[in-house]
CSV table of C-alpha atoms and ligand atoms in Angstrom, one decimal:
chain,number,residue,atom,x,y,z
A,3,MET,CA,100.1,-43.1,46.7
A,4,PRO,CA,99.7,-46.8,45.3
A,5,VAL,CA,98.1,-49.1,47.9
A,6,ASN,CA,99.5,-52.9,48.0
A,7,LEU,CA,96.4,-55.0,47.5
A,8,LYS,CA,97.7,-58.2,49.1
A,9,PRO,CA,95.6,-58.0,52.3
A,10,HIS,CA,92.6,-57.3,50.2
A,11,ASN,CA,92.3,-60.6,48.0
A,12,THR,CA,92.4,-64.3,49.0
A,13,LEU,CA,95.0,-65.1,46.6
A,14,SER,CA,97.6,-62.8,48.4
A,15,LEU,CA,98.7,-61.3,45.1
A,16,THR,CA,100.9,-58.2,45.6
A,17,GLN,CA,99.3,-55.8,43.0
A,18,SER,CA,98.6,-52.5,43.9
A,19,CYS,CA,95.9,-49.9,43.1
A,20,GLU,CA,96.4,-45.9,42.6
A,21,THR,CA,93.5,-45.1,45.1
A,22,TYR,CA,92.1,-47.2,48.0
A,23,VAL,CA,88.7,-45.9,49.6
A,24,GLU,CA,86.9,-47.8,52.4
A,25,VAL,CA,83.1,-47.2,52.7
A,26,ASN,CA,81.0,-47.9,56.0
A,27,SER,CA,77.4,-46.9,55.0
A,28,LYS,CA,75.2,-47.2,52.1
A,29,GLN,CA,75.5,-43.4,51.7
A,30,GLU,CA,79.3,-43.5,51.7
A,31,LEU,CA,79.2,-46.3,49.2
A,32,THR,CA,76.7,-44.7,46.8
A,33,ASP,CA,78.6,-40.9,47.1
A,34,ALA,CA,82.2,-42.9,46.5
A,35,VAL,CA,80.9,-44.9,43.4
A,36,THR,CA,79.3,-41.7,42.0
A,37,ARG,CA,82.4,-39.5,42.5
A,38,VAL,CA,84.7,-42.4,40.9
A,39,TYR,CA,82.3,-42.8,38.0
A,40,LYS,CA,82.0,-39.1,37.2
A,41,SER,CA,85.9,-38.8,37.4
A,42,ALA,CA,86.2,-41.5,34.5
A,43,SER,CA,88.9,-43.4,36.5
A,44,PRO,CA,88.7,-47.2,36.4
A,45,MET,CA,86.8,-48.3,39.5
A,46,LEU,CA,86.7,-51.8,41.1
A,47,ILE,CA,84.1,-52.5,43.9
A,48,LEU,CA,85.7,-55.0,46.3
A,49,GLY,CA,84.1,-56.9,48.9
A,50,GLY,CA,86.4,-59.8,50.6
A,51,GLY,CA,88.5,-60.2,47.6
A,52,SER,CA,87.8,-63.9,47.4
A,53,ASN,CA,86.8,-64.0,43.9
A,54,VAL,CA,89.3,-61.6,41.9
A,55,VAL,CA,92.7,-62.3,40.3
A,56,PHE,CA,94.6,-59.1,39.7
A,57,THR,CA,96.9,-59.8,36.7
A,58,THR,CA,98.6,-56.4,36.9
A,59,ASP,CA,98.4,-53.1,39.2
A,60,PHE,CA,95.1,-51.6,39.0
A,61,ASN,CA,95.3,-48.2,37.4
A,62,GLY,CA,92.2,-46.6,39.3
A,63,THR,CA,90.2,-46.7,42.6
A,64,VAL,CA,89.3,-49.6,44.6
A,65,ILE,CA,86.1,-49.0,46.7
A,66,LYS,CA,86.1,-51.6,49.5
A,67,VAL,CA,82.7,-52.3,50.8
A,68,LEU,CA,82.0,-52.4,54.6
A,69,SER,CA,78.7,-51.1,55.1
A,70,LYS,CA,77.2,-53.0,58.1
A,71,GLY,CA,73.6,-53.7,59.4
A,72,ILE,CA,71.0,-56.4,59.6
A,73,ASN,CA,67.4,-55.8,60.1
A,74,VAL,CA,64.8,-58.7,60.9
A,75,THR,CA,61.2,-58.5,60.2
A,76,GLU,CA,59.0,-61.4,61.6
A,77,HIS,CA,56.1,-62.5,59.5
A,78,SER,CA,53.6,-65.4,60.5
A,79,ASP,CA,55.4,-68.0,58.2
A,80,HIS,CA,58.8,-66.6,57.5
A,81,TYR,CA,61.4,-63.9,58.6
A,82,SER,CA,62.3,-61.0,56.3
A,83,VAL,CA,66.1,-60.3,56.9
A,84,SER,CA,67.8,-57.1,55.0
A,85,VAL,CA,71.4,-57.1,55.2
A,86,GLN,CA,74.1,-54.4,54.2
A,87,ALA,CA,76.3,-55.2,51.3
A,88,GLY,CA,79.4,-55.1,53.4
A,89,GLU,CA,78.4,-57.7,56.1
A,90,ASN,CA,80.5,-60.8,56.2
A,91,TRP,CA,78.7,-63.8,54.6
A,92,HIS,CA,79.8,-66.4,57.0
A,93,GLU,CA,79.1,-64.3,59.9
A,94,PHE,CA,75.6,-63.5,58.5
A,95,VAL,CA,74.9,-67.4,58.2
A,96,GLN,CA,76.0,-67.7,62.1
A,97,TYR,CA,74.0,-64.8,63.0
A,98,CYS,CA,70.7,-66.5,61.5
A,99,LEU,CA,71.4,-70.0,62.9
A,100,GLN,CA,72.0,-68.2,66.5
A,101,ARG,CA,68.3,-66.6,66.0
A,102,GLY,CA,66.7,-70.0,64.9
A,103,MET,CA,66.2,-68.7,61.4
A,104,HIS,CA,67.2,-71.6,59.2
A,105,GLY,CA,68.1,-72.5,55.6
A,106,LEU,CA,71.6,-70.9,54.9
A,107,GLU,CA,73.4,-73.5,57.0
A,108,ASN,CA,74.5,-75.4,53.8
A,109,MET,CA,76.2,-72.2,52.7
A,110,ALA,CA,78.5,-71.9,55.7
A,111,LEU,CA,82.2,-70.8,55.4
A,112,ILE,CA,81.7,-69.3,51.9
A,113,PRO,CA,84.3,-66.3,52.2
A,114,GLY,CA,83.3,-62.8,51.1
A,115,THR,CA,80.5,-60.3,51.5
A,116,VAL,CA,76.8,-60.4,51.4
A,117,GLY,CA,76.8,-57.9,48.6
A,118,ALA,CA,78.9,-59.9,46.3
A,119,ALA,CA,77.0,-63.3,47.0
A,120,PRO,CA,74.2,-62.6,44.4
A,121,ILE,CA,76.6,-61.7,41.7
A,122,GLN,CA,77.5,-65.3,41.1
A,123,ASN,CA,74.5,-66.9,43.1
A,124,VAL,CA,77.0,-68.3,45.5
A,125,GLY,CA,76.0,-72.1,46.4
A,126,ALA,CA,77.4,-74.9,48.2
A,127,TYR,CA,76.5,-78.3,49.5
A,128,GLY,CA,73.0,-78.5,47.5
A,129,VAL,CA,71.8,-74.8,48.1
A,130,GLU,CA,72.4,-71.6,46.2
A,131,ILE,CA,71.5,-68.2,47.6
A,132,GLU,CA,68.6,-67.8,44.9
A,133,LYS,CA,66.7,-70.2,47.3
A,134,PHE,CA,66.4,-67.6,49.9
A,135,CYS,CA,67.0,-64.6,48.2
A,136,HIS,CA,64.0,-62.2,48.1
A,137,GLN,CA,65.2,-59.0,46.5
A,138,VAL,CA,68.4,-57.4,45.8
A,139,GLU,CA,68.9,-53.6,46.2
A,140,TYR,CA,71.4,-52.0,43.9
A,141,TYR,CA,72.7,-48.3,42.9
A,142,ASP,CA,73.0,-47.9,39.4
A,143,TYR,CA,75.7,-45.2,39.0
A,144,THR,CA,75.1,-44.6,35.5
A,145,SER,CA,71.7,-43.1,36.2
A,146,GLU,CA,72.2,-42.4,40.0
A,147,THR,CA,69.3,-44.2,41.2
A,148,ILE,CA,68.4,-47.0,43.8
A,149,ASN,CA,66.6,-49.9,42.4
A,150,VAL,CA,65.3,-53.0,43.9
A,151,ILE,CA,64.8,-56.2,41.9
A,152,SER,CA,63.1,-59.4,42.7
A,153,ALA,CA,65.0,-63.1,43.0
A,154,LEU,CA,63.4,-63.6,39.4
A,155,GLU,CA,64.8,-60.5,38.0
A,156,CYS,CA,68.2,-61.3,39.1
A,157,GLN,CA,68.0,-64.1,36.5
A,158,PHE,CA,70.1,-66.5,38.7
A,159,GLY,CA,71.8,-69.4,37.2
A,160,TYR,CA,74.9,-71.7,38.0
A,161,ARG,CA,77.3,-69.2,39.1
A,162,ASP,CA,75.6,-66.4,37.2
A,163,SER,CA,73.1,-63.6,37.4
A,164,ILE,CA,72.1,-60.3,35.9
A,165,PHE,CA,74.8,-58.6,37.6
A,166,LYS,CA,77.3,-60.3,35.3
A,167,HIS,CA,75.5,-59.5,32.0
A,168,ALA,CA,72.8,-56.4,31.8
A,169,LEU,CA,73.8,-54.9,35.0
A,170,ARG,CA,77.7,-55.2,34.6
A,171,ASN,CA,79.7,-52.0,35.0
A,172,LYS,CA,76.7,-50.1,36.1
A,173,ALA,CA,75.4,-51.5,39.4
A,174,VAL,CA,76.6,-51.9,42.8
A,175,ILE,CA,74.6,-53.8,45.3
A,176,THR,CA,73.9,-52.2,48.5
A,177,GLU,CA,71.5,-54.6,50.3
A,178,VAL,CA,70.4,-58.1,49.8
A,179,VAL,CA,66.7,-59.0,51.6
A,180,PHE,CA,66.3,-62.8,52.4
A,181,LYS,CA,63.1,-64.7,53.0
A,182,LEU,CA,63.6,-67.3,55.4
A,183,PRO,CA,60.5,-69.7,56.0
A,184,LYS,CA,59.9,-70.6,59.5
A,185,LYS,CA,59.2,-74.1,58.4
A,186,TRP,CA,62.2,-75.4,58.0
A,187,ILE,CA,63.4,-78.5,55.7
A,188,PRO,CA,66.9,-79.9,55.8
A,189,ASN,CA,68.7,-80.0,52.6
A,190,LEU,CA,70.8,-83.3,52.5
A,191,ASP,CA,71.1,-83.7,48.9
A,192,TYR,CA,74.9,-83.1,48.3
A,193,GLY,CA,77.1,-86.2,48.8
A,194,PRO,CA,78.9,-85.7,52.2
A,195,LEU,CA,75.3,-84.5,53.8
A,196,LYS,CA,73.7,-87.9,52.6
A,197,HIS,CA,74.6,-90.0,55.7
A,198,LEU,CA,72.9,-87.4,58.3
A,199,GLU,CA,69.4,-88.6,59.1
A,200,ALA,CA,66.6,-86.1,58.2
A,201,ASP,CA,64.3,-87.0,61.0
A,202,ASP,CA,66.3,-85.9,63.8
A,203,ILE,CA,68.7,-83.5,62.1
A,204,GLY,CA,69.1,-79.9,63.2
A,205,ALA,CA,70.3,-76.9,61.1
A,206,LYS,CA,73.3,-76.6,63.8
A,207,THR,CA,74.4,-80.4,62.7
A,208,ILE,CA,74.3,-79.2,59.0
A,209,PHE,CA,76.1,-76.2,59.6
A,210,GLU,CA,79.0,-77.9,61.7
A,211,THR,CA,79.0,-80.8,59.3
A,212,VAL,CA,79.7,-78.3,56.4
A,213,CYS,CA,82.3,-76.4,58.2
A,214,SER,CA,83.9,-79.4,58.8
A,215,VAL,CA,83.9,-81.0,55.3
A,216,ARG,CA,85.1,-77.7,53.9
A,217,GLN,CA,88.0,-77.3,56.2
A,218,SER,CA,89.0,-80.7,55.5
A,219,LYS,CA,88.8,-80.2,51.5
A,220,LEU,CA,89.5,-76.5,50.8
A,221,PRO,CA,92.9,-74.6,51.6
A,222,ASP,CA,92.4,-71.9,54.3
A,223,PRO,CA,93.2,-68.5,52.3
A,224,SER,CA,95.0,-67.1,55.5
A,225,LYS,CA,97.6,-69.9,55.2
A,226,LEU,CA,97.4,-70.7,51.1
A,227,GLY,CA,96.2,-68.0,48.9
A,228,ASN,CA,93.3,-69.3,46.7
A,229,VAL,CA,90.1,-68.1,45.4
A,230,GLY,CA,88.1,-71.6,45.8
A,231,SER,CA,87.0,-73.3,42.7
A,232,PHE,CA,88.9,-71.6,40.0
A,233,PHE,CA,86.7,-73.1,37.3
A,234,LYS,CA,83.0,-73.7,36.8
A,235,ASN,CA,82.0,-77.1,36.4
A,236,PRO,CA,81.3,-77.6,32.9
A,237,ILE,CA,77.9,-78.5,31.6
A,238,ILE,CA,77.8,-80.9,28.6
A,239,THR,CA,75.1,-82.7,26.8
A,240,ALA,CA,73.9,-86.0,27.6
A,241,LYS,CA,75.0,-87.5,24.5
A,242,GLN,CA,78.6,-85.9,25.2
A,243,TYR,CA,78.5,-87.5,28.5
A,244,VAL,CA,77.7,-90.9,27.3
A,245,GLU,CA,80.5,-90.5,24.7
A,246,LEU,CA,83.0,-89.7,27.6
A,247,LEU,CA,81.6,-92.3,30.1
A,248,ALA,CA,82.6,-95.0,27.3
A,249,GLU,CA,86.2,-93.8,27.7
A,250,PHE,CA,86.2,-92.7,31.3
A,251,SER,CA,84.0,-95.0,33.2
A,252,ASP,CA,84.4,-93.3,36.6
A,253,LEU,CA,83.7,-90.0,35.2
A,254,VAL,CA,81.7,-87.7,37.9
A,255,GLY,CA,78.6,-86.1,36.4
A,256,TYR,CA,75.5,-84.8,37.9
A,257,ALA,CA,72.3,-84.8,35.8
A,258,GLN,CA,70.6,-81.4,35.5
A,259,SER,CA,66.6,-80.5,35.3
A,260,ASP,CA,66.8,-80.1,31.7
A,261,GLY,CA,68.6,-83.5,30.8
A,262,SER,CA,72.1,-81.7,30.6
A,263,ILE,CA,75.0,-83.0,33.0
A,264,LYS,CA,77.2,-81.1,35.1
A,265,ILE,CA,80.7,-82.7,35.3
A,266,ALA,CA,83.0,-82.2,38.2
A,267,ALA,CA,85.9,-80.2,36.9
A,268,GLY,CA,88.1,-81.3,39.7
A,269,TRP,CA,87.5,-84.8,38.6
A,270,LEU,CA,88.8,-83.8,35.0
A,271,ILE,CA,91.8,-81.9,36.2
A,272,ASP,CA,92.7,-84.9,38.4
A,273,GLU,CA,92.2,-87.4,35.9
A,274,ALA,CA,94.5,-85.5,33.6
A,275,GLY,CA,97.2,-85.9,36.3
A,276,LEU,CA,97.5,-82.2,37.1
A,277,LYS,CA,97.3,-82.4,41.0
A,278,GLY,CA,100.3,-80.7,42.3
A,279,PHE,CA,101.3,-79.6,38.9
A,280,SER,CA,102.8,-75.9,39.1
A,281,ILE,CA,104.1,-72.7,37.1
A,282,GLY,CA,106.3,-70.4,38.8
A,283,LYS,CA,104.7,-70.3,42.3
A,284,ALA,CA,101.4,-71.1,41.2
A,285,ALA,CA,100.0,-74.7,41.7
A,286,VAL,CA,97.0,-76.9,41.3
A,287,HIS,CA,96.4,-77.8,45.0
A,288,SER,CA,97.3,-81.4,45.8
A,289,GLN,CA,94.2,-82.3,47.5
A,290,GLN,CA,91.2,-80.4,45.4
A,291,ALA,CA,92.3,-80.4,42.0
A,292,LEU,CA,89.7,-77.5,41.0
A,293,VAL,CA,91.7,-75.0,43.6
A,294,LEU,CA,94.8,-73.1,42.1
A,295,ILE,CA,96.9,-71.9,45.1
A,296,ASN,CA,99.6,-69.2,45.5
A,297,LEU,CA,102.8,-71.3,46.9
A,298,GLY,CA,103.9,-67.9,48.0
A,299,GLY,CA,105.0,-64.9,45.8
A,300,ALA,CA,102.9,-65.9,42.8
A,301,THR,CA,102.1,-63.4,40.3
A,302,GLY,CA,98.7,-63.0,38.8
A,303,GLU,CA,100.3,-63.8,35.5
A,304,ASP,CA,101.6,-67.1,37.0
A,305,ILE,CA,98.1,-67.8,38.1
A,306,CYS,CA,96.7,-67.1,34.4
A,307,MET,CA,99.4,-69.1,32.7
A,308,LEU,CA,98.5,-71.9,34.8
A,309,ALA,CA,95.0,-71.6,34.3
A,310,HIS,CA,95.5,-71.7,30.5
A,311,THR,CA,97.7,-74.7,30.7
A,312,VAL,CA,94.9,-76.4,32.6
A,313,MET,CA,92.5,-75.5,30.4
A,314,ASP,CA,94.4,-76.7,27.1
A,315,ARG,CA,94.9,-79.9,28.9
A,316,ILE,CA,91.3,-80.5,29.6
A,317,ASN,CA,90.4,-79.4,26.2
A,318,GLU,CA,93.0,-81.8,24.6
A,319,LYS,CA,91.9,-84.7,26.7
A,320,PHE,CA,88.3,-84.6,27.0
A,321,ASN,CA,87.4,-82.0,24.5
A,322,ILE,CA,85.7,-79.8,27.1
A,323,GLN,CA,86.3,-76.0,27.6
A,324,LEU,CA,86.8,-74.9,31.1
A,325,GLU,CA,85.3,-71.4,32.2
A,326,SER,CA,87.3,-69.5,35.0
A,327,GLU,CA,84.9,-68.8,37.9
A,328,PRO,CA,86.7,-65.6,39.4
A,329,ARG,CA,86.6,-62.3,37.9
A,330,ILE,CA,90.1,-61.5,36.2
A,331,ILE,CA,91.2,-58.0,36.8
A,332,GLY,CA,93.5,-56.2,34.5
A,333,SER,CA,94.9,-52.5,34.8
A,334,GLN,CA,91.5,-50.9,33.7
A,335,GLY,CA,89.0,-53.5,34.9
A,336,GLU,CA,87.8,-56.9,34.2
A,337,VAL,CA,89.4,-58.8,31.5
A,338,SER,CA,88.9,-62.0,30.1
A,339,ILE,CA,91.2,-64.8,31.0
B,22,FAD,P1,85.0,-60.0,45.6
B,22,FAD,O1,86.0,-60.9,45.3
B,22,FAD,O2,85.4,-58.8,46.4
B,22,FAD,O3,84.3,-59.4,44.3
B,22,FAD,C1,84.1,-60.4,43.5
B,22,FAD,C2,83.4,-59.8,42.3
B,22,FAD,O4,82.2,-59.0,42.6
B,22,FAD,C3,84.1,-58.6,41.7
B,22,FAD,O5,83.8,-58.5,40.2
B,22,FAD,C4,83.6,-57.2,42.4
B,22,FAD,O6,83.9,-56.2,41.7
B,22,FAD,C5,82.2,-57.6,42.5
B,22,FAD,N1,81.4,-57.2,43.7
B,22,FAD,C6,81.9,-56.9,45.0
B,22,FAD,N2,81.0,-56.6,45.9
B,22,FAD,C7,80.1,-56.1,45.2
B,22,FAD,C8,79.0,-55.4,45.3
B,22,FAD,N3,78.5,-54.7,46.4
B,22,FAD,N4,78.5,-54.6,44.2
B,22,FAD,C9,78.6,-55.1,42.9
B,22,FAD,N5,79.8,-55.7,42.8
B,22,FAD,C10,80.5,-56.1,43.7
B,22,FAD,N6,81.8,-69.3,46.1
B,22,FAD,C11,80.7,-70.2,46.0
B,22,FAD,O7,79.7,-69.9,45.4
B,22,FAD,N7,80.5,-71.3,46.7
B,22,FAD,C12,81.6,-71.8,47.3
B,22,FAD,O8,81.6,-72.6,48.0
B,22,FAD,C13,82.8,-71.1,47.5
B,22,FAD,N8,83.8,-71.4,48.1
B,22,FAD,C14,85.0,-70.6,48.3
B,22,FAD,C15,86.0,-70.8,49.3
B,22,FAD,C16,87.2,-70.4,49.2
B,22,FAD,C17,88.4,-70.8,50.1
B,22,FAD,C18,87.3,-69.0,48.4
B,22,FAD,C19,88.4,-68.3,48.7
B,22,FAD,C20,86.2,-68.8,47.6
B,22,FAD,C21,85.2,-69.2,47.6
B,22,FAD,N9,84.0,-69.1,46.8
B,22,FAD,C22,82.8,-69.9,46.7
B,22,FAD,C23,84.1,-67.6,45.7
B,22,FAD,C24,83.8,-66.7,46.9
B,22,FAD,O9,83.6,-66.8,48.1
B,22,FAD,C25,82.6,-66.1,46.3
B,22,FAD,O10,82.4,-65.7,44.9
B,22,FAD,C26,82.0,-64.7,47.0
B,22,FAD,O11,80.7,-64.3,46.8
B,22,FAD,C27,83.0,-63.6,46.6
B,22,FAD,O12,82.6,-62.5,47.6
B,22,FAD,P2,83.5,-61.5,47.9
B,22,FAD,O13,82.9,-60.2,48.8
B,22,FAD,O14,85.1,-61.7,48.4
B,22,FAD,O15,83.7,-60.8,46.3
B,23,EPU,N1,87.1,-84.7,42.6
B,23,EPU,C1,88.2,-85.2,42.2
B,23,EPU,N2,89.4,-84.9,42.5
B,23,EPU,C2,89.5,-83.4,42.9
B,23,EPU,C3,88.5,-83.0,43.3
B,23,EPU,C4,87.1,-83.3,43.2
B,23,EPU,O1,87.9,-86.4,41.7
B,23,EPU,O2,90.7,-83.3,42.8
B,23,EPU,C5,85.7,-85.0,42.5
B,23,EPU,C6,85.1,-85.4,43.9
B,23,EPU,O3,85.5,-86.6,44.3
B,23,EPU,C7,83.7,-85.3,43.9
B,23,EPU,C8,83.7,-84.4,42.8
B,23,EPU,O4,84.7,-84.1,42.1
B,23,EPU,O5,83.1,-86.5,43.2
B,23,EPU,C9,83.1,-82.8,43.2
B,23,EPU,O6,83.9,-82.3,44.4
B,23,EPU,P1,83.4,-81.4,45.5
B,23,EPU,O7,82.4,-82.0,46.1
B,23,EPU,O8,84.7,-81.0,46.1
B,23,EPU,O9,82.9,-80.1,44.6
B,23,EPU,P2,83.2,-79.4,43.5
B,23,EPU,O10,82.7,-79.8,42.3
B,23,EPU,O11,84.8,-79.5,43.3
B,23,EPU,C10,81.6,-77.4,43.9
B,23,EPU,C11,81.8,-76.0,43.9
B,23,EPU,C12,82.3,-75.5,45.3
B,23,EPU,C13,81.3,-75.8,46.5
B,23,EPU,C14,81.2,-77.4,46.6
B,23,EPU,C15,80.3,-77.9,47.4
B,23,EPU,C16,82.0,-75.3,41.5
B,23,EPU,C17,82.9,-74.5,40.7
B,23,EPU,N3,82.4,-75.6,42.7
B,23,EPU,O12,83.0,-77.7,44.1
B,23,EPU,O13,82.2,-74.0,45.3
B,23,EPU,O14,81.7,-75.5,47.5
B,23,EPU,O15,80.9,-78.0,45.0
B,23,EPU,O16,79.0,-77.7,46.8
B,23,EPU,O17,80.5,-75.4,41.3
B,23,EPU,C18,83.6,-72.3,44.7
B,23,EPU,O18,82.7,-71.9,43.7
B,23,EPU,O19,84.8,-71.4,44.7
B,23,EPU,C19,83.5,-73.4,45.4
B,23,EPU,C20,84.4,-73.7,46.4
């Protein structure tokens, strides 16, 4: 019997899948993945559904990861924390904060699961998961082996990792190990945190500030369907940046360590006059232009048409090609937008 995926994706798209399976332990997860892979039916691993766009019904099995468990080992200078893939990311951040294990507070309120977090190297407010990720354990269902790789081997980049490349369509993340140093250094680099005083700041203040900034900027998916930023912030050359600045003097860009510049895609979309622009029931959010929203009853097609229109307008106006951040899911699996 087809199952409606609306409760399982934060865009609230009403597409369905042929079979829906929930797994509550690592063993159940690896068993289910092996079974579906061998059956040759299309398979989609799903965590919180906060970074997927269903363009149509999914003609296969969705495996929802709900495996739970957190194990802490104390060392002289750090804590080692092993977390099962199905743990909720934000609850895990709170868990660490409550136990005096600091570092993840800048990434409070990112929706989704711990297992999905390494895939796009989640990050916010100046910190990405790669800073505290020690190892990632994954199950390779093509060889039926459990493997553990180091953070270096994860090849983390901006919204990127090996799980989007060499390990795509063969790995399911089962567990993530974090290394949280006991010597805590607050990270106050990102704009809205800069006003905090490094000398007397605590991790709890950063956590609360991040939560409040996020709640003021980003729509709550339980009220207005969305997947957070719909596009990555494009990275351009310094030369391209200088050329654009000559025409758009208040262009927002951040210098990268290799000399390239990361441009705020939200600013580009805003400048192109697209805030509030809609197609069908899909719209560009009127407060944060990088977020596309479901006004109620939008289809995945509406969302993708809107995304294409935004991409075309940005290309025409700034000669910059935007890339989508969420994974676009067609009837058999991931497709390109
Ligand atoms: P899902 O959407 O369920 O899955 C995403 C992809 O990962 C899919 O391709 C899925 O097949 C795959 N996948 C999921 N779990 C596994 C697993 N265990 N093994 C292998 N593959 C798996 N992201 C940021 O980086 N920073 C932010 O600040 C941020 N803010 C957001 C705010 C809002 C309001 C929303 C809705 C999203 C935001 N996101 C942000 C995006 C999203 O939260 C992250 O990408 C998150 O890691 C997705 O987790 P998930 O469990 O929901 O993944
Ligand atoms: N801006 C505008 N108009 C807008 C939106 C933004 O001018 O409509 C400008 C802002 O004024 C600001 C700049 O763009 O100067 C950056 O905006 P913001 O600080 O809101 O961050 P962002 O670049 O839009 C990124 C991440 C978010 C993450 C925040 C905080 C990406 C694609 N997005 O957003 O991640 O939470 O920074 O670190 O990198 C996500 O990935 O889903 C996500 C929400």
